[in-house]
PDB file of C-alpha atoms (C1' of nucleotides) in Angstrom:
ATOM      1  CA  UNK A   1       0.000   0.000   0.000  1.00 90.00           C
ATOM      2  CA  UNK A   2       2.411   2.641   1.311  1.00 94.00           C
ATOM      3  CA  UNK A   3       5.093   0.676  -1.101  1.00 95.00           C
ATOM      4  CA  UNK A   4       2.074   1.033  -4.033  1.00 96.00           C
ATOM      5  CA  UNK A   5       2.524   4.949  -3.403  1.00 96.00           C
ATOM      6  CA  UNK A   6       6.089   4.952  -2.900  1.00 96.00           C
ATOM      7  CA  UNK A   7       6.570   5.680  -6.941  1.00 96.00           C
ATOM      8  CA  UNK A   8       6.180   9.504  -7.891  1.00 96.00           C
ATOM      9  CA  UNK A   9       4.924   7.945 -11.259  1.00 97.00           C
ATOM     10  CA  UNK A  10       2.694   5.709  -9.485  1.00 97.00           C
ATOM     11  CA  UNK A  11       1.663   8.646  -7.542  1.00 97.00           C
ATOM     12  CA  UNK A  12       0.684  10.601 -10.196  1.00 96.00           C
ATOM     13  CA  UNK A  13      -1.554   8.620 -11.756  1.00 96.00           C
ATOM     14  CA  UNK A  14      -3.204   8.494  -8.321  1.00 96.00           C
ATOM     15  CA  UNK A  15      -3.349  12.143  -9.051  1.00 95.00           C
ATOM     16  CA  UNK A  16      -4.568  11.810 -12.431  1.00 95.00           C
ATOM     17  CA  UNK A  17      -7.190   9.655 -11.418  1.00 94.00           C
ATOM     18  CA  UNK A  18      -8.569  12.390  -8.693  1.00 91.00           C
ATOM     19  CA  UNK A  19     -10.023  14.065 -11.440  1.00 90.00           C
ATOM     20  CA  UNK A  20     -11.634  10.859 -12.933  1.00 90.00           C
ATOM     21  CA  UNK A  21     -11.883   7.875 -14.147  1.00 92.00           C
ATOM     22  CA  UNK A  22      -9.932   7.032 -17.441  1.00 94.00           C
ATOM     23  CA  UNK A  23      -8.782   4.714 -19.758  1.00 96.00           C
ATOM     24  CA  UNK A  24      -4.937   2.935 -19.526  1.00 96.00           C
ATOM     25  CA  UNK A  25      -3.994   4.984 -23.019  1.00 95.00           C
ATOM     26  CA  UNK A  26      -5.253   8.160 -21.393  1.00 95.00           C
ATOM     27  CA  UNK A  27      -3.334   7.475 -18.337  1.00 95.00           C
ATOM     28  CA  UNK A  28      -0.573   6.603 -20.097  1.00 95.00           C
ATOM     29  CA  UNK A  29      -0.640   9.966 -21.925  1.00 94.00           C
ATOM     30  CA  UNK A  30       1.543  12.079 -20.120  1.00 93.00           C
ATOM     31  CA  UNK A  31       3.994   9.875 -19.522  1.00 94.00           C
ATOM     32  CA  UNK A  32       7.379   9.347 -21.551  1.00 93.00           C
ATOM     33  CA  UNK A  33       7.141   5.342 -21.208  1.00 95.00           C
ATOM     34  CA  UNK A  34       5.801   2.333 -22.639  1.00 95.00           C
ATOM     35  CA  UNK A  35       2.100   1.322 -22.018  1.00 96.00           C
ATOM     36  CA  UNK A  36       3.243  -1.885 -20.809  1.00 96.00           C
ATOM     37  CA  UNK A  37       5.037   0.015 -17.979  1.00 96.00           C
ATOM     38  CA  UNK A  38       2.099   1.557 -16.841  1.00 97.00           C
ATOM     39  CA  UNK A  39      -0.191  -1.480 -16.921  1.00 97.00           C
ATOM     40  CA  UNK A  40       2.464  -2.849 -14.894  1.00 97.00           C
ATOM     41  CA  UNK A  41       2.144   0.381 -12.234  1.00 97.00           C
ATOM     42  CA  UNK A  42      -1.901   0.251 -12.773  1.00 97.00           C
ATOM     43  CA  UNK A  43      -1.247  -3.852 -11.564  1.00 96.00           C
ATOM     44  CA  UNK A  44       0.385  -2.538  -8.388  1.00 97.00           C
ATOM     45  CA  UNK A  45      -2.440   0.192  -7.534  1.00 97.00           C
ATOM     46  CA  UNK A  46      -4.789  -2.484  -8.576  1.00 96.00           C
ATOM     47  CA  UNK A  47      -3.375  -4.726  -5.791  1.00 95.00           C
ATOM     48  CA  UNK A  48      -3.119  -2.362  -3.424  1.00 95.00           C
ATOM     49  CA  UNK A  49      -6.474  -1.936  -3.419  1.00 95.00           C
ATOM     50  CA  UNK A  50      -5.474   1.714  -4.860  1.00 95.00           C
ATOM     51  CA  UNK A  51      -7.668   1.581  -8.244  1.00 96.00           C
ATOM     52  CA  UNK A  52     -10.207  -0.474  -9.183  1.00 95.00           C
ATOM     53  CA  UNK A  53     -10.635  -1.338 -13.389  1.00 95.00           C
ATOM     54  CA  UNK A  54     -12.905  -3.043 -15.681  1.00 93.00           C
ATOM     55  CA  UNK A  55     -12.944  -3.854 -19.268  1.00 94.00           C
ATOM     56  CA  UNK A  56     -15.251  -2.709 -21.354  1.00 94.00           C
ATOM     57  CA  UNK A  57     -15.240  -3.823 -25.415  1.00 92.00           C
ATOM     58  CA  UNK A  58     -11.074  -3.046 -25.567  1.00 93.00           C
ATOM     59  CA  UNK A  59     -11.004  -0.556 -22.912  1.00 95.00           C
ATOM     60  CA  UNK A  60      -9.868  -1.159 -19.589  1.00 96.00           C
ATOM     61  CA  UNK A  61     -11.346   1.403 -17.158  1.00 95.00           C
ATOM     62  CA  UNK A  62      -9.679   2.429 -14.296  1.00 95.00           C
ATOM     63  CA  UNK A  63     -10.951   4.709 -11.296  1.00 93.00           C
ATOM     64  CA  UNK A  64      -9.797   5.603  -7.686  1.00 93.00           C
ATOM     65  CA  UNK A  65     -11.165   2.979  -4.714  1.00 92.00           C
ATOM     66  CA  UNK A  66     -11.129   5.260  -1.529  1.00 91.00           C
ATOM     67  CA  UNK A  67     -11.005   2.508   0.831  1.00 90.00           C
ATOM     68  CA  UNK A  68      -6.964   1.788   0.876  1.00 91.00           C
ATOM     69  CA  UNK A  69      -6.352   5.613   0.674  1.00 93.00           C
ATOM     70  CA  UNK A  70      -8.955   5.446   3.879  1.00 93.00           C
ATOM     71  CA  UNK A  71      -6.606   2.585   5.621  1.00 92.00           C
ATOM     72  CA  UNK A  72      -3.633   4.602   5.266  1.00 93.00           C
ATOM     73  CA  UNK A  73      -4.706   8.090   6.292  1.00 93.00           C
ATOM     74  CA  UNK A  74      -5.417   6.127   9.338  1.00 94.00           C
ATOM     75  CA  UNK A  75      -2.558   4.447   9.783  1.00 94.00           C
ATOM     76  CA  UNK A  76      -0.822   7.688   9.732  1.00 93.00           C
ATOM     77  CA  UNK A  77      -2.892   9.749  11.716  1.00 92.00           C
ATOM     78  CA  UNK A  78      -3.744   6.979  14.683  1.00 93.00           C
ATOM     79  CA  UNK A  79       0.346   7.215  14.937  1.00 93.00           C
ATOM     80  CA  UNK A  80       0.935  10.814  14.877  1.00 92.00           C
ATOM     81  CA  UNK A  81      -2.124  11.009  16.984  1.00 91.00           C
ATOM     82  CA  UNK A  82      -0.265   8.864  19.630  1.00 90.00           C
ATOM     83  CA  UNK A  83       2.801  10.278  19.724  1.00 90.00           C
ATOM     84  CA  UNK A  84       1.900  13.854  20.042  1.00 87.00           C
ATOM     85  CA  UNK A  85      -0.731  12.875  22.553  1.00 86.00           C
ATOM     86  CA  UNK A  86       3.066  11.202  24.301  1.00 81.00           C
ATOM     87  CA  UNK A  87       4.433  14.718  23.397  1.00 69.00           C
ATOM     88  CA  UNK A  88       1.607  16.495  25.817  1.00 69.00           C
ATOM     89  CA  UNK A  89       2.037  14.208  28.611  1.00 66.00           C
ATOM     90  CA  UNK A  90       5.830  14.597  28.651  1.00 62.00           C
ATOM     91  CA  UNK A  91       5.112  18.432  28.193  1.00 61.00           C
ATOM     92  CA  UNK A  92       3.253  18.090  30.938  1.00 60.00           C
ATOM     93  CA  UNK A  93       5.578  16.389  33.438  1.00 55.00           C
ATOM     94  CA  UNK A  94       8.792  18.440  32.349  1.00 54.00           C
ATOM     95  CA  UNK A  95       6.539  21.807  32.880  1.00 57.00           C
ATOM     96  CA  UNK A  96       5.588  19.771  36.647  1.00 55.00           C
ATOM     97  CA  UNK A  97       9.041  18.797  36.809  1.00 53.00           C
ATOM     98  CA  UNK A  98      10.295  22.626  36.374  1.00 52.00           C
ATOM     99  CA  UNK A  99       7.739  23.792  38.799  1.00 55.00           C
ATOM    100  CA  UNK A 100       9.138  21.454  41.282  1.00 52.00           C
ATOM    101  CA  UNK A 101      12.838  22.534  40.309  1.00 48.00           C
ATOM    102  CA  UNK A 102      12.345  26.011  40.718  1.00 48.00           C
ATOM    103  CA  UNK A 103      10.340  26.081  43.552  1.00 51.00           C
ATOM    104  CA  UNK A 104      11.388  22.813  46.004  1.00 43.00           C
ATOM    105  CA  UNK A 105      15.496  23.195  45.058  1.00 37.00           C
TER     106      UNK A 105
ATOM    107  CA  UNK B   1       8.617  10.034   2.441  1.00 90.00           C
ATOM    108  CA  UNK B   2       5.787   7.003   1.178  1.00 94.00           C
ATOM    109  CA  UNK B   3       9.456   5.434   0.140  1.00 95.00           C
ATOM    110  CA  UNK B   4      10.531   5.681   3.402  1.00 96.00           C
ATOM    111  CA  UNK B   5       7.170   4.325   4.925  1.00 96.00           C
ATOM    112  CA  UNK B   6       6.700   1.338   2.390  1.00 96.00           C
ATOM    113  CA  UNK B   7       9.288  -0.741   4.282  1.00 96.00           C
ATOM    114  CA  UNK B   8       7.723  -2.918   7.393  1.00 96.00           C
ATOM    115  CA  UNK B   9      10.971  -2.686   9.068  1.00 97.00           C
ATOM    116  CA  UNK B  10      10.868   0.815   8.889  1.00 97.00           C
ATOM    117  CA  UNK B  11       7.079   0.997   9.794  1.00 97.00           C
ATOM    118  CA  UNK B  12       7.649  -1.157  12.841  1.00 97.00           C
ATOM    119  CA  UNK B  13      10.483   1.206  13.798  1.00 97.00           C
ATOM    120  CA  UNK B  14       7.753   4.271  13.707  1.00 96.00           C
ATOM    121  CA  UNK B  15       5.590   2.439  15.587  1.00 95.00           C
ATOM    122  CA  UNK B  16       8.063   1.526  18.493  1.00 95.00           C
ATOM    123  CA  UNK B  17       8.956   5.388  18.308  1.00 95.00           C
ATOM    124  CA  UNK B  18       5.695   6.520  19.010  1.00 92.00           C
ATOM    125  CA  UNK B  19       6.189   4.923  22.301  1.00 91.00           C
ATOM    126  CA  UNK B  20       8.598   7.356  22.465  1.00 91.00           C
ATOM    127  CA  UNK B  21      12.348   7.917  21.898  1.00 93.00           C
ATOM    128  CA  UNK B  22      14.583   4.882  21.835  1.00 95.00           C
ATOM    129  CA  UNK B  23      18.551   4.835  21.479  1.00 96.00           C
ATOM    130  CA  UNK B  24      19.606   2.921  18.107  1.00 97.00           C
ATOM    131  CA  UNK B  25      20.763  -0.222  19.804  1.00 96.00           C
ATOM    132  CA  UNK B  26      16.943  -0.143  21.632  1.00 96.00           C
ATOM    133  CA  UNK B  27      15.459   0.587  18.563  1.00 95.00           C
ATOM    134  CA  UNK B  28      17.398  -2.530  16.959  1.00 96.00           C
ATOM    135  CA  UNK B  29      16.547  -5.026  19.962  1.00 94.00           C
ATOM    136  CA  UNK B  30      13.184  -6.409  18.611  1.00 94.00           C
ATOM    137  CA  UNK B  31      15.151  -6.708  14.835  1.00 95.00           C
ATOM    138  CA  UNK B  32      16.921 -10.440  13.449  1.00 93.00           C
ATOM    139  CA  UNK B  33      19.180  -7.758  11.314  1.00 95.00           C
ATOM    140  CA  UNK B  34      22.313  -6.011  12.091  1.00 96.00           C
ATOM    141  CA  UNK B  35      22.557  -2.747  13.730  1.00 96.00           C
ATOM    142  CA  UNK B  36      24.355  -1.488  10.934  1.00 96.00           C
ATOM    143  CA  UNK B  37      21.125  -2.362   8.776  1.00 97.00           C
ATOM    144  CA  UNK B  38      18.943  -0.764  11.835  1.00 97.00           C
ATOM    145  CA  UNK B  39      20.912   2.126  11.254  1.00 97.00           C
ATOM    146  CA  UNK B  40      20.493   2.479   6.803  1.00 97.00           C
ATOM    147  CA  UNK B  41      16.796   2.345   7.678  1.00 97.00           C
ATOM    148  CA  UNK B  42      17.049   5.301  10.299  1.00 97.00           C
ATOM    149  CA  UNK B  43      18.670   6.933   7.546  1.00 97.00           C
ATOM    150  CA  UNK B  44      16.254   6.406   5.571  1.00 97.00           C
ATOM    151  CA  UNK B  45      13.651   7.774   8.019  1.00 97.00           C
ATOM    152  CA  UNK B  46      15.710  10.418   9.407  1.00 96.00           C
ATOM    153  CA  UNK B  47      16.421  11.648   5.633  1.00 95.00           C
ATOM    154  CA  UNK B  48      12.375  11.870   4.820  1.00 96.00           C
ATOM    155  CA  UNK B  49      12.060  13.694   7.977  1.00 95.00           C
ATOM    156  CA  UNK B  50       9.657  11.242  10.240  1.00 96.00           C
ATOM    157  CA  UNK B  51      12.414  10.924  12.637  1.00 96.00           C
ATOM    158  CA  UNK B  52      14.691  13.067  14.477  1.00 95.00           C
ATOM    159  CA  UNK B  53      17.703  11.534  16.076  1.00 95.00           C
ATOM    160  CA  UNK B  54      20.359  13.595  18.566  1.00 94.00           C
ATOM    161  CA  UNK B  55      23.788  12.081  19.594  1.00 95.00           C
ATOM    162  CA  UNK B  56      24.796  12.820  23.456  1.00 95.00           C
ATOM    163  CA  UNK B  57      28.109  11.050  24.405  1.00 93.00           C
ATOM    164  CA  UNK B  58      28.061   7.706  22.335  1.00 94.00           C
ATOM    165  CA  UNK B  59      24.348   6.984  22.289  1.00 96.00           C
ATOM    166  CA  UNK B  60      21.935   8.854  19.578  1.00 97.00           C
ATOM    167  CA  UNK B  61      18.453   9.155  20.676  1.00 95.00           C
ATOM    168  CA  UNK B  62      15.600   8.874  18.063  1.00 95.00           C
ATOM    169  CA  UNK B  63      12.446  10.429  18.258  1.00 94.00           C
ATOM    170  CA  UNK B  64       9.254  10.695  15.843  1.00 94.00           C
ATOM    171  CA  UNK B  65       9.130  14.195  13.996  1.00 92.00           C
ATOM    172  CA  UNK B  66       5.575  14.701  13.310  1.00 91.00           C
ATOM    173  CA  UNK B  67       5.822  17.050  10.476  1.00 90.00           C
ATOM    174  CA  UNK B  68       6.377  14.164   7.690  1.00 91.00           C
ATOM    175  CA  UNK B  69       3.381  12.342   8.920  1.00 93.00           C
ATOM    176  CA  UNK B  70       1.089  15.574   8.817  1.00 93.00           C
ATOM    177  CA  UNK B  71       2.770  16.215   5.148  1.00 93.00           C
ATOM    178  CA  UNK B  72       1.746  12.512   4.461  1.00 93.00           C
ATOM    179  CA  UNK B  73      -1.897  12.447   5.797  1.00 93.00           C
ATOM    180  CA  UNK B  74      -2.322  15.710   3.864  1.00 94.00           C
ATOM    181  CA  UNK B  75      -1.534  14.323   0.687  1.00 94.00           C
ATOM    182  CA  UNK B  76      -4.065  11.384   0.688  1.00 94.00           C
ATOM    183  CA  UNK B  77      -6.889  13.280   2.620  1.00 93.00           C
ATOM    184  CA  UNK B  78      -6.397  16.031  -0.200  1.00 93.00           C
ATOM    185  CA  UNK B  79      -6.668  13.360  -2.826  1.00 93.00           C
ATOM    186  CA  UNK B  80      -9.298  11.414  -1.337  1.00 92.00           C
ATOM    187  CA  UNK B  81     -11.467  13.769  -0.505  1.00 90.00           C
ATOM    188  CA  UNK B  82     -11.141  15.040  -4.096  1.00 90.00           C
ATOM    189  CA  UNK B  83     -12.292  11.823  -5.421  1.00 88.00           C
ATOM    190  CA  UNK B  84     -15.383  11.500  -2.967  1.00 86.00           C
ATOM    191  CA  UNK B  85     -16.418  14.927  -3.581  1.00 84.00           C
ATOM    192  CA  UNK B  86     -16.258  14.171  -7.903  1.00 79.00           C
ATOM    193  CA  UNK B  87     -17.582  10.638  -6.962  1.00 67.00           C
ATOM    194  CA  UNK B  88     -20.607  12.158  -5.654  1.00 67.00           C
ATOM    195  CA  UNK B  89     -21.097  14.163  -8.345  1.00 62.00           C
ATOM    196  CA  UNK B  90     -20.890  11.222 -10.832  1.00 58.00           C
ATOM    197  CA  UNK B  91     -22.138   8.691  -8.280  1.00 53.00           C
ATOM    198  CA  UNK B  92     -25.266   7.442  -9.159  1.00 53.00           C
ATOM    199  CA  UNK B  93     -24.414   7.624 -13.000  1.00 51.00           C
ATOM    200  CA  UNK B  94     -21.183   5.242 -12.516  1.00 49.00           C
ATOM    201  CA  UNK B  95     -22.653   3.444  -9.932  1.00 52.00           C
ATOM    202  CA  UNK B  96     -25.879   2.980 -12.410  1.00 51.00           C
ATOM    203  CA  UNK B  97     -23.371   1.687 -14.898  1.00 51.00           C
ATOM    204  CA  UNK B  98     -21.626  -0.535 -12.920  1.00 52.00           C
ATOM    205  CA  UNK B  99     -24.720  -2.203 -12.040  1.00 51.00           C
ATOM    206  CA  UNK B 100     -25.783  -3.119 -15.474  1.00 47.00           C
ATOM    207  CA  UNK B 101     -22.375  -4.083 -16.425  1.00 46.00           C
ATOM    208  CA  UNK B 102     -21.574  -6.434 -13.828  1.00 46.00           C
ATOM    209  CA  UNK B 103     -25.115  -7.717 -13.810  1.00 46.00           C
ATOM    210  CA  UNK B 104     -26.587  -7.326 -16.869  1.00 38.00           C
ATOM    211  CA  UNK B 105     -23.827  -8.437 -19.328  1.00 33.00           C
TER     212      UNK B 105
ATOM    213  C1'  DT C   1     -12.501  -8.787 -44.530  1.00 55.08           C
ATOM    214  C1'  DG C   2      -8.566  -6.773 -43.212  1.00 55.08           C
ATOM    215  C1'  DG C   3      -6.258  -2.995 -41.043  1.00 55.08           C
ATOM    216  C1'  DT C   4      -6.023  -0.245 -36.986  1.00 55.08           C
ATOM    217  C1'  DT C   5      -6.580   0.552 -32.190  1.00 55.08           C
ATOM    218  C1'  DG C   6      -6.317  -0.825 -27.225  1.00 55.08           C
ATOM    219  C1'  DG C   7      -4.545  -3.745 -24.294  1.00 55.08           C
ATOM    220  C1'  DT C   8      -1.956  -8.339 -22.608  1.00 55.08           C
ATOM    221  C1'  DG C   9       2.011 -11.436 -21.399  1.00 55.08           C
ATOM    222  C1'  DA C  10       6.539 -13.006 -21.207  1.00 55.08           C
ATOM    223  C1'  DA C  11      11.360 -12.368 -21.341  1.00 55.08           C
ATOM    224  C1'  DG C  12      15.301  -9.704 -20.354  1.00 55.08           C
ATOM    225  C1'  DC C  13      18.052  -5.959 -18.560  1.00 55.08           C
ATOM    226  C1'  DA C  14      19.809  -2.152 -15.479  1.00 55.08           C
ATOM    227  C1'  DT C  15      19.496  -0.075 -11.331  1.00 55.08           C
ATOM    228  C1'  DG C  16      18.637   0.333  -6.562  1.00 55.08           C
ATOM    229  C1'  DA C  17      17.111  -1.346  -2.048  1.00 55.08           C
ATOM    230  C1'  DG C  18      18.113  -4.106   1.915  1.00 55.08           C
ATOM    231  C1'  DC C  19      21.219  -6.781   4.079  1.00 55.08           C
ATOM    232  C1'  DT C  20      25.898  -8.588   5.722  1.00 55.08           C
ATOM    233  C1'  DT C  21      30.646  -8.497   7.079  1.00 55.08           C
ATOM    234  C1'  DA C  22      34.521  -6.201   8.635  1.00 55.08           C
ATOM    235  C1'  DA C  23      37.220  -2.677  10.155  1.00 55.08           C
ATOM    236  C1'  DG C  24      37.287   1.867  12.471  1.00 55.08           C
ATOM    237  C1'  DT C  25      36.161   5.743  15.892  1.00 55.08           C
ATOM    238  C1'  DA C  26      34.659   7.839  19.967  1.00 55.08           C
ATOM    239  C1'  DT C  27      32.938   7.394  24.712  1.00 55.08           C
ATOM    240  C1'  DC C  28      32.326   5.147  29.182  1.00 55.08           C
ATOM    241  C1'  DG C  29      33.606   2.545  33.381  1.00 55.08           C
ATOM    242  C1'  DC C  30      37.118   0.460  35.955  1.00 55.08           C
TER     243       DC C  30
ATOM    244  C1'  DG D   1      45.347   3.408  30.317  1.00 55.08           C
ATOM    245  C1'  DC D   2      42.441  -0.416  28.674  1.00 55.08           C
ATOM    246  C1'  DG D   3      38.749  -3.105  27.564  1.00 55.08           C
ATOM    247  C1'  DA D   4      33.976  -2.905  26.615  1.00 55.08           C
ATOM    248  C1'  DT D   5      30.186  -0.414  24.575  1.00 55.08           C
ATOM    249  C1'  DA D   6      27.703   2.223  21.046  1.00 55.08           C
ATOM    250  C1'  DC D   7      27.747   3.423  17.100  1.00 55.08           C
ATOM    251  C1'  DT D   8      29.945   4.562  12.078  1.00 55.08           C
ATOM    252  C1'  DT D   9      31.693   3.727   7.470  1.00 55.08           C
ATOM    253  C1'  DA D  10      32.753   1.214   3.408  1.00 55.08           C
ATOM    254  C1'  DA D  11      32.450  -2.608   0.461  1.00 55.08           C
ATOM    255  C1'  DG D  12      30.066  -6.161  -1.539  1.00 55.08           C
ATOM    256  C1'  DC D  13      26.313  -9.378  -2.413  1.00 55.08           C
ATOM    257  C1'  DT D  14      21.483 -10.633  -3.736  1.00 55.08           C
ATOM    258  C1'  DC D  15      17.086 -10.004  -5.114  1.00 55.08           C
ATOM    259  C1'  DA D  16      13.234  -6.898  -6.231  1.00 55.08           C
ATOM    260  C1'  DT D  17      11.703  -3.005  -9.018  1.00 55.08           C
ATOM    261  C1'  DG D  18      10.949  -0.362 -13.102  1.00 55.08           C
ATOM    262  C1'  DC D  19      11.498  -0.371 -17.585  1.00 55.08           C
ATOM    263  C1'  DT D  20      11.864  -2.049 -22.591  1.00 55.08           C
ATOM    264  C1'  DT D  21      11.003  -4.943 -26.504  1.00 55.08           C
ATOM    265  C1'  DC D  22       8.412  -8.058 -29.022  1.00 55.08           C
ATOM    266  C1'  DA D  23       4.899 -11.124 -30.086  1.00 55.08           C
ATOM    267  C1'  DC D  24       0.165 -11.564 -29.483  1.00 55.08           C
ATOM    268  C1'  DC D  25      -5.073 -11.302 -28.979  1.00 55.08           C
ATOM    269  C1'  DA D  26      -9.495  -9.036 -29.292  1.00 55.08           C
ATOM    270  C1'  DA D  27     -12.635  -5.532 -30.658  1.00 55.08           C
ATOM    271  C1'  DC D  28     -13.765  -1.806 -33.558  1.00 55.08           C
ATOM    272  C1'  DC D  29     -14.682   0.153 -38.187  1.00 55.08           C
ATOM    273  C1'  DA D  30     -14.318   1.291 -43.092  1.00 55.08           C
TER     274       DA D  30
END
DNA sequence: TGGTTGGTGAAGCATGAGCTTAAGTATCGC
DNA sequence: GCGATACTTAAGCTCATGCTTCACCAACCA
């Protein structure tokens, strides 16, 4: 997941998927490489749980699936969420700690 | 910054940080690997700025720096609430289509 | 019907990531 | 001072990743 996201290409077709759902030529547009390279980065999204796709005729469709982006935010924020939460307590104490410093000694 | 987050190793290492700060060899206990390995993946995490490390006599002390995680959490709230916003634009139609495709056909 | 378009699959290659070993440096405790 | 501790640095090894090429299939359309 976080690995699927690790690639600034890979990333940008996140991007470019924001605005809508789109075909694996049009994704492939602005980029320099092969279309076989970018079904291969569309396979790791896909498995990640990133982008969902379905074929149609020829066309592959491919559009954003919320739910890993979901996963992740929370991953992230339950950890930063803990340690600053840490942070405050240990604030807390050292500001305790000085009170006792500069009044007791 | 994702790069830095896609390794479990390196994931495992935030977590144990937001426990608070940790000395490398501490950091390396719960680890099979070498501490010179512990250390390339502190690097790593120290370099995308999720960690923060300070070296008093012969022992560095690691702690979380929050700032990377916000950055990260950010990005994909940004770009998923992008999505959910256009998706509920478009909603019903796509959804509409997905049901006759995948039921229909 | 046959050419063009849109995508698939496998093979191969170059680079980089993750790890190890090994040798070195700076501190700490006795 | 001297050995142990806590890293640090460099080199090398292996396997995964990102990419390309090439052959191929399937649908569209003139």
């Amino acid at each position: 997941m976080f690995q699927a996201l690790a690639d600034p290409n890979r990333r940008q077709m996140v991007q470019r998927l924001c605005e809508g759902p789109a075909s694996v030529s049009e994704l492939a547009q602005p980029f320099q490489m092969t279309l076989s390279a970018v079904v291969q980065h569309l396979a790791v999204l896909e498995g990640a749980g990133l982008v969902r796709t379905q074929k149609i005729g020829r066309v592959r469709t491919c559009q954003l699936d919320t739910q890993a982006l979901r996963a992740a935010e929370r991953w992230i924020s339950e950890r930063r969420a803990l340690w600053e939460r840490r942070f405050d307590r240990l604030g807390a104490f050292l500001a305790e700690q000085d009170v006792k410093e500069g009044d007791g000694a």
